[in-house]
Short mmCIF file of C-alpha atoms in Angstrom, two decimals:
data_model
loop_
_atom_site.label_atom_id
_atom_site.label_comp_id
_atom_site.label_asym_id
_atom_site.label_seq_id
_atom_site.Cartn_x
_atom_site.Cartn_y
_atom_site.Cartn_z
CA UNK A 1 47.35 59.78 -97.53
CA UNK A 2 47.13 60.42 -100.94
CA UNK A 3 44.62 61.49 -103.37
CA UNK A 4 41.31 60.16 -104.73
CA UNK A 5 39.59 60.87 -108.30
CA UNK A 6 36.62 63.55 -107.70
CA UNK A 7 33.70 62.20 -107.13
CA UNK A 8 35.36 58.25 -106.66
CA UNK A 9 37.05 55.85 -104.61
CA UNK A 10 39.84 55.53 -107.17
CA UNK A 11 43.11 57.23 -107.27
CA UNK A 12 43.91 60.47 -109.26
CA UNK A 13 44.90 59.26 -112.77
CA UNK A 14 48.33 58.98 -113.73
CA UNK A 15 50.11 62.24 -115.41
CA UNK A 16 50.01 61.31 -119.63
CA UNK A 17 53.92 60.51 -119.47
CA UNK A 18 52.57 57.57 -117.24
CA UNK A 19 50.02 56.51 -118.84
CA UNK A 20 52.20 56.15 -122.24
CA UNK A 21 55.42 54.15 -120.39
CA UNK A 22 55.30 51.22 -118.60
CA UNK A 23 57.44 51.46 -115.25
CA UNK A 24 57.55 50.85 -111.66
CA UNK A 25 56.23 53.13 -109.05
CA UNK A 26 60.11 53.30 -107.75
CA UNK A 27 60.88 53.99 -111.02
CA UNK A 28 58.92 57.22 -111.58
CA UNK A 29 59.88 61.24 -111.65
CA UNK A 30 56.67 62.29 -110.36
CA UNK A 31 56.60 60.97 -106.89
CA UNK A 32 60.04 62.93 -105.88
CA UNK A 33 58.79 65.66 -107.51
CA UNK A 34 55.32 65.87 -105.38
CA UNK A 35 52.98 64.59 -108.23
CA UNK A 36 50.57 62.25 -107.22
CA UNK A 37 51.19 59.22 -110.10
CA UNK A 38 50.62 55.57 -109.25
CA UNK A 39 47.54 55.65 -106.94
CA UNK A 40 48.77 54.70 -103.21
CA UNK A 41 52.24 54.92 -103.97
CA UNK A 42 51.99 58.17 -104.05
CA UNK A 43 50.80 58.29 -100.44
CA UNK A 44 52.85 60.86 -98.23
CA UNK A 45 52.54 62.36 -94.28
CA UNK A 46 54.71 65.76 -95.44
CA UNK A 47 51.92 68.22 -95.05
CA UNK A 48 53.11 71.02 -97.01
CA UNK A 49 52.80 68.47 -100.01
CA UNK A 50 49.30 67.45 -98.52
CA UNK A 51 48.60 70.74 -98.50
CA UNK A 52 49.58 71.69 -101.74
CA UNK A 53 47.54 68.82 -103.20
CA UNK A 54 44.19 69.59 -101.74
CA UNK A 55 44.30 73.60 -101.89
CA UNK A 56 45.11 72.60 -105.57
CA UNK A 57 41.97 70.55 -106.08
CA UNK A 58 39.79 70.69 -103.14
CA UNK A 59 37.52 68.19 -104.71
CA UNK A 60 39.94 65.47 -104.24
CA UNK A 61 38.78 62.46 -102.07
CA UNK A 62 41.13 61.00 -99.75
CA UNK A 63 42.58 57.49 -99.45
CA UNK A 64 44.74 56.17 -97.24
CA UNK A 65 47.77 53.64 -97.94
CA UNK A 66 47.08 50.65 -95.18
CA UNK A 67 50.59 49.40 -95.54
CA UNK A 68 52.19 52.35 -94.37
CA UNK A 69 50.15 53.39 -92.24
CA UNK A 70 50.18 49.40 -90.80
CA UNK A 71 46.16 49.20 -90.98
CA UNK A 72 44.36 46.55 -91.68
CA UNK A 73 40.98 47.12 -92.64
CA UNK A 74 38.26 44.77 -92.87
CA UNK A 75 35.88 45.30 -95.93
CA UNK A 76 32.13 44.19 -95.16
CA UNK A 77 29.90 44.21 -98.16
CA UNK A 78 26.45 43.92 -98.70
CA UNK A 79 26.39 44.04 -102.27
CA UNK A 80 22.84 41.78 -103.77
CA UNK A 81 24.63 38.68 -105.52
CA UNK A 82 24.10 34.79 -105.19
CA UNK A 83 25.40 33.30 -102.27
CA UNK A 84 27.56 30.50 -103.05
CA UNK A 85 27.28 27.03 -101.93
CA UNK A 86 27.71 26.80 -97.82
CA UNK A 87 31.78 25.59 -98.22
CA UNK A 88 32.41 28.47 -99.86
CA UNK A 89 31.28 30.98 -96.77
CA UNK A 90 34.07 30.49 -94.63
CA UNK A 91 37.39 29.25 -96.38
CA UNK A 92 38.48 26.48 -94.55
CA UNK A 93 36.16 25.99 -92.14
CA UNK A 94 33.14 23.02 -92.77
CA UNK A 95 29.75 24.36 -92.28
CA UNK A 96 27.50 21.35 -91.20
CA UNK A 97 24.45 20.84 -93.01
CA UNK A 98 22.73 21.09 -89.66
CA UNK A 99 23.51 25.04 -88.99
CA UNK A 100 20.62 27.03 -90.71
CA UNK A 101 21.55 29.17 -93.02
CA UNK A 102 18.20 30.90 -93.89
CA UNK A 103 18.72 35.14 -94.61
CA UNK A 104 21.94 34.78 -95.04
CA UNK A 105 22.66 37.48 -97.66
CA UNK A 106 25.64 39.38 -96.97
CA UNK A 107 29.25 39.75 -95.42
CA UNK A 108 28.35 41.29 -92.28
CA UNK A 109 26.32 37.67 -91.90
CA UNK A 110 29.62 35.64 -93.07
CA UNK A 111 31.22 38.27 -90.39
CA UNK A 112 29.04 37.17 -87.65
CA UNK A 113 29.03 33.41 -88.52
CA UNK A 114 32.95 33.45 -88.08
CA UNK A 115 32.69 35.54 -84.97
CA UNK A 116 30.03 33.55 -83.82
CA UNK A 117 32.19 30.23 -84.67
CA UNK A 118 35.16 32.06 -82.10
CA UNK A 119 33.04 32.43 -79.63
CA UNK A 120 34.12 36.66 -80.50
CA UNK A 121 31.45 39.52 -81.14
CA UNK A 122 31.34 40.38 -84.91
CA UNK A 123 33.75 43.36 -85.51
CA UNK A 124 31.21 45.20 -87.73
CA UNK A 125 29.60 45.16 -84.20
CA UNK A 126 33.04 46.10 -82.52
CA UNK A 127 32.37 49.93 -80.91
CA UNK A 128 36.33 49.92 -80.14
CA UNK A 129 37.24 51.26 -82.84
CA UNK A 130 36.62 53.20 -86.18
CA UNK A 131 33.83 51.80 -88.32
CA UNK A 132 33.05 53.60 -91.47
CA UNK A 133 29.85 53.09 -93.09
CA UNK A 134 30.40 52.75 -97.28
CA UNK A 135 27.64 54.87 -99.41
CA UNK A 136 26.77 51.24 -100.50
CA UNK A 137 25.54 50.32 -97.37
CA UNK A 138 28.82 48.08 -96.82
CA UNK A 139 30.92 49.17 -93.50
CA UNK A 140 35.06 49.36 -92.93
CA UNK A 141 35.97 48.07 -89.61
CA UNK A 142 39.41 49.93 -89.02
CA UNK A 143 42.44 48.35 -87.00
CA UNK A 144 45.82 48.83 -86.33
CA UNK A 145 48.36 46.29 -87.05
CA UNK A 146 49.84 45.63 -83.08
CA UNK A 147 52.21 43.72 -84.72
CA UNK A 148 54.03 45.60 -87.94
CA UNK A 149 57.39 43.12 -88.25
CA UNK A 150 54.33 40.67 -89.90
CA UNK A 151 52.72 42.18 -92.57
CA UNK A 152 49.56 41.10 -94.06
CA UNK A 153 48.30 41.32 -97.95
CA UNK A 154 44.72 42.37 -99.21
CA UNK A 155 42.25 39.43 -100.40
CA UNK A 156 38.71 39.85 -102.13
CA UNK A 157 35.93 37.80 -100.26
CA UNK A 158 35.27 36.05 -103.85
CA UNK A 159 38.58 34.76 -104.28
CA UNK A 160 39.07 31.07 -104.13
CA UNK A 161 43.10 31.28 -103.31
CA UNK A 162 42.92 33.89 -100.21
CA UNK A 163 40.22 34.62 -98.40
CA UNK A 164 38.42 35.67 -94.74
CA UNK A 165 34.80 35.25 -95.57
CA UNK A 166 32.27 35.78 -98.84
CA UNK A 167 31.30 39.51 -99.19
CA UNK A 168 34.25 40.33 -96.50
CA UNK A 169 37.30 41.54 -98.56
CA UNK A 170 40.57 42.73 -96.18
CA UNK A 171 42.61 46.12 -97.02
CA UNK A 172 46.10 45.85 -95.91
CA UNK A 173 49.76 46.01 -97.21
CA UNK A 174 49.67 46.90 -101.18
CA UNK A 175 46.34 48.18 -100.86
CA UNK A 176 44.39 51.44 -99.60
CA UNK A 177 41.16 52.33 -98.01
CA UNK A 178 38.99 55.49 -98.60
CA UNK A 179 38.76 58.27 -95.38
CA UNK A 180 35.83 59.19 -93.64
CA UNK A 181 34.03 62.35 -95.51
CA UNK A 182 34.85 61.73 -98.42
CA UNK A 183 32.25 61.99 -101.19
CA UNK A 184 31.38 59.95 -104.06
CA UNK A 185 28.58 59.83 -106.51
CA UNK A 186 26.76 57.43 -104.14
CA UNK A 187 27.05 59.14 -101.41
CA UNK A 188 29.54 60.10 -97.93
CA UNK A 189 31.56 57.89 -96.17
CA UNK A 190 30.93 58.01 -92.73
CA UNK A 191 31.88 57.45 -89.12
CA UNK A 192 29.69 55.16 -87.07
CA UNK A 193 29.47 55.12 -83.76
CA UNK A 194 32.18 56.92 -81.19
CA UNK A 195 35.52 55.68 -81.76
CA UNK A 196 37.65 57.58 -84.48
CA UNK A 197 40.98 56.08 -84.27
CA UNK A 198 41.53 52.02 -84.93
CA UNK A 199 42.29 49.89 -82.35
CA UNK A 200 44.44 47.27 -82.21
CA UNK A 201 43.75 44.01 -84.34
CA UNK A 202 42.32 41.66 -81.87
CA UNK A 203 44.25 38.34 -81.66
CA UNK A 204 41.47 35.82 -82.67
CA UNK A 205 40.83 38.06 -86.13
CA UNK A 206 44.51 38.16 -86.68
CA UNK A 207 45.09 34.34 -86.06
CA UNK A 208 41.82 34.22 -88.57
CA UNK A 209 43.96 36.20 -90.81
CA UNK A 210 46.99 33.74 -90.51
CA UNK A 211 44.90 30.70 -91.10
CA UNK A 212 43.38 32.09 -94.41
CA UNK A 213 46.93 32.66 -95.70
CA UNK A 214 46.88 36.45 -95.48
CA UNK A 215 50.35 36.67 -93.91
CA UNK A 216 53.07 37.76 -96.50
CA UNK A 217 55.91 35.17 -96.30
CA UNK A 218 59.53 37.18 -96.06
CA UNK A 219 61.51 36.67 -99.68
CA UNK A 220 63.95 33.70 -98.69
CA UNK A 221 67.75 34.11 -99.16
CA UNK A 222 68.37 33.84 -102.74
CA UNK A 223 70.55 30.35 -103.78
CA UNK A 224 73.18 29.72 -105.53
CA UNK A 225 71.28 28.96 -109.08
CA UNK A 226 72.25 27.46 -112.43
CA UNK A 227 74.06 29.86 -114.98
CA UNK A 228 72.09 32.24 -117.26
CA UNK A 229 69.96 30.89 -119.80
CA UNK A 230 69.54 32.75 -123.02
CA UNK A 231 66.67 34.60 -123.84
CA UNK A 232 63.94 32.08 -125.46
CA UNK A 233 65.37 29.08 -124.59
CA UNK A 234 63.65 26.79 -121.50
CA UNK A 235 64.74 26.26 -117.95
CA UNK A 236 63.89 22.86 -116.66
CA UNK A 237 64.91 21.59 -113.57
CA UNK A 238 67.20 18.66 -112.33
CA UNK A 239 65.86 15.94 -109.72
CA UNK A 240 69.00 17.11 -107.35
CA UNK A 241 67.24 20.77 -107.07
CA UNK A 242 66.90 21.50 -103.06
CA UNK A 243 64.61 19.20 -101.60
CA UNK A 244 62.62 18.56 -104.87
CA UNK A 245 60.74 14.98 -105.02
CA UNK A 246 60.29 13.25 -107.65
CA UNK A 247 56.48 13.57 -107.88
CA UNK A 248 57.05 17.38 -107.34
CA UNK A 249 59.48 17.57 -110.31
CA UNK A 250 57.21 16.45 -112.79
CA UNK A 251 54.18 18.59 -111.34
CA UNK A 252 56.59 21.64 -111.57
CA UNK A 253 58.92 21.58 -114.08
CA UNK A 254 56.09 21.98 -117.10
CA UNK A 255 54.85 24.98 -115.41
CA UNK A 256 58.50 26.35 -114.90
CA UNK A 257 58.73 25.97 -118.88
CA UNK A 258 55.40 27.62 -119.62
CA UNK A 259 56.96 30.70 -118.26
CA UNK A 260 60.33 30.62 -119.81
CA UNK A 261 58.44 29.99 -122.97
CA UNK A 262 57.13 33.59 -122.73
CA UNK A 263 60.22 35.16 -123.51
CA UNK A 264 59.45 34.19 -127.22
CA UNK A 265 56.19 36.33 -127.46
CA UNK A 266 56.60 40.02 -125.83
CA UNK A 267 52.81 40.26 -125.33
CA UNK A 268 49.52 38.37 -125.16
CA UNK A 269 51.20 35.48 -123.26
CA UNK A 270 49.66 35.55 -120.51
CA UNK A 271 53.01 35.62 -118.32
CA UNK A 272 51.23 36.45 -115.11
CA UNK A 273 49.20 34.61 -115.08
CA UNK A 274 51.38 31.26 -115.90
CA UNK A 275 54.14 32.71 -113.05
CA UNK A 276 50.91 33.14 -110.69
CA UNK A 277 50.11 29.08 -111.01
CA UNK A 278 54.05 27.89 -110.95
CA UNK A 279 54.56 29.93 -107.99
CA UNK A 280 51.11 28.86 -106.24
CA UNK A 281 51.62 25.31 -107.13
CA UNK A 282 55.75 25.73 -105.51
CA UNK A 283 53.82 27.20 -102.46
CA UNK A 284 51.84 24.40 -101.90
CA UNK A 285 54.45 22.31 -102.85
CA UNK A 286 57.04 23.27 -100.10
CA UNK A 287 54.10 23.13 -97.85
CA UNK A 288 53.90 19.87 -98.15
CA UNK A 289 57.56 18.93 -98.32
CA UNK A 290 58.06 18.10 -101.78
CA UNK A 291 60.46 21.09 -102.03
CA UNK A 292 62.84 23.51 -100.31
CA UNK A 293 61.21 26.96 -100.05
CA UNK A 294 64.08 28.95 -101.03
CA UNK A 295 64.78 26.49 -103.99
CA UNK A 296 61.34 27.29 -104.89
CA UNK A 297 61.83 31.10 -105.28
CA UNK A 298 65.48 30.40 -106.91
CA UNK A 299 63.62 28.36 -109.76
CA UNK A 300 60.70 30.81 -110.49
CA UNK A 301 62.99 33.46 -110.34
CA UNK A 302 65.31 31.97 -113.21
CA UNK A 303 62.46 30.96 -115.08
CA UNK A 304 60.66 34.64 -114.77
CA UNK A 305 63.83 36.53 -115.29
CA UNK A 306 64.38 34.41 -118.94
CA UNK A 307 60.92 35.49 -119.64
CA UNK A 308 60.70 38.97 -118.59
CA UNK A 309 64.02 40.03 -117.52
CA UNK A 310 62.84 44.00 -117.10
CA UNK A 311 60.70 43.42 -114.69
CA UNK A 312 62.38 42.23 -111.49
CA UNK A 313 60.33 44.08 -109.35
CA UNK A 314 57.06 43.10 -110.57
CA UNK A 315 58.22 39.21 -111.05
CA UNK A 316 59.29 39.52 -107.33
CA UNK A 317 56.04 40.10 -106.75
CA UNK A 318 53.92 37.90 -108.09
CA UNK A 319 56.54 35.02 -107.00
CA UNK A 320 55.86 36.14 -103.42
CA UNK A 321 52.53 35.76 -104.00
CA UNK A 322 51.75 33.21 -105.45
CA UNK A 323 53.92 31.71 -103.02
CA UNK A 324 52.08 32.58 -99.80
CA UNK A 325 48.91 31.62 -101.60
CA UNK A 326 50.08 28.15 -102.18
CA UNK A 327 51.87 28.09 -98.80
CA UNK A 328 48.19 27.74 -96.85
CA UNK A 329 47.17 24.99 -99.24
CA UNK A 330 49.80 21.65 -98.77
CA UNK A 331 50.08 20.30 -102.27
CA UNK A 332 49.83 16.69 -101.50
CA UNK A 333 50.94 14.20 -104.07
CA UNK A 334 50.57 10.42 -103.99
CA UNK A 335 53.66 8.48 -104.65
CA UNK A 336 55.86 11.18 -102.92
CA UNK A 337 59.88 10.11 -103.36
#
């Protein structure tokens, strides 16, 4: 667990040291030293520190790291916003025009419609295991990861790359979910109905979960790559790269020289986002057998080191996933050689 802002669902703030220096949670003094920096990194089961924490400042909330803990959490919201055209409800998934739609207004409904779609009751509905009902009026279906040797990432319901349903976001490895009891300015968080431990993540939500891409791909074995290239020059890539077609080298390669080109401007180049779309576009890419998966990570990782060579870590990271994302939508190109 690890603490929660007084009064919110977001982490304690980082210490001002933090807040001044860029750095990764790995990286940091405080976390050996029992401060609570870097929101759900700083999650711990030692309970003298847990103790220490809250008799400090009993008006902490409390959070819980799902990775760690190997929860997965299913969000339901029922937040008032426009519901989005019907192909949009259930990624992947058709909706005929046929199946009536009417009062549809919420993710507990997009819930139910994928349940009902399974031939499964709707796990806001499951009285298995812990359900938390959200000050907004929104729920948290908890569950326990049966499986921990496949891990499984967060998503938002709105999000057109990775997704379960509309209004159903999923809390699970690099994310965090907020404990029964604790209070916010809306209101308590609290159980619903009898069970108070999760149960195990039934196999028709976790296949769900596969299908929509949530699974978090393993980093490949790193390759053999080309030397070093300077800082600010560009990487491109040669036709005889792993695998690589000729219709995927000329999708990639431009977006594999966007984000080399970063290294000339420190800031304000919107690096993440340009590694984001070259590693989403690879994904789908090696989906669809234009190229070799590991070649893939080899070639953002060259191109993302020349840009931002500092920040291994964090370029790891968006390569993976970016990656996955792509991975559960084939890129398919005409022509393919």
């Amino acid at each position: 667990m690890h603490p929660l802002a007084p009064g919110r669902k977001t982490p304690v703030s980082n210490c001002s040291a933090c807040k001044e220096r860029t750095h990764q949670p790995g990286d940091c003094a405080c976390l050996p030293a029992g401060r609570p920096c870097h929101g759900f990194h700083a999650a711990t089961t030692n309970l003298a520190l847990i103790d220490s924490w809250w008799s400090r400042t009993p008006a902490w909330g409390v959070g819980i790291a799902c990775g760690g803990a190997d929860l997965v959490v299913i969000d339901v919201d029922a937040h008032s916003a426009q519901v989005p055209d019907r192909g949009r409800l259930l990624p992947g998934i058709p909706i005929h025009d046929s199946v009536n739609l009417r009062g549809l207004a919420s993710g507990f409904d997009t819930l139910a419609l994928l349940a009902a779609l399974r031939g499964q009751p709707s796990p806001a509905e499951d009285t298995g295991t812990l359900r938390v009902r959200t000050p907004s009026g929104g729920m948290h279906v908890w569950y326990r990861n049966p499986s921990p040797a496949i891990r499984l990432r967060c998503s938002t319901g709105s999000s057109t790359k990775v997704a379960l349903a509309w209004q159903v976001d999923v809390r699970a490895d690099g994310g965090y979910i907020v404990s029964p009891t604790t209070c916010v300015a809306q209101g308590t968080y609290r159980p619903e109905g009898p069970a108070r431990l999760p149960a195990p993540l039934p196999e028709w939500l976790r296949e769900e979960l596969v299908r929509t891409g949530h699974v978090i791909q393993p980093r490949p074995t790193p390759v053999p790559g080309p030397a070093a290239v300077p800082r600010g020059a560009s990487v491109g890539i040669g036709r005889g790269a792993r695998g690589l077609t000729a219709d995927g080298h000329r999708v990639l390669e431009p977006l594999l020289a966007d984000v080399a080109a970063c290294a000339g401007t420190p800031e304000g180049a919107a690096f993440t986002e340009k590694l984001n779309k070259a590693a989403y576009t690879a994904g789908g890419l090696a989906a669809a057998g234009h190229l070799d998966a590991a070649a893939a990570h080899a070639l953002l990782s060259e191109a993302a080191e020349t840009a931002r060579p500092r920040q291994s870590a964090r370029n790891a990271r968006i390569i993976d996933d970016g990656l996955a994302a792509g991975a559960a939508r084939p890129l398919r190109l005409k022509g393919r050689s």
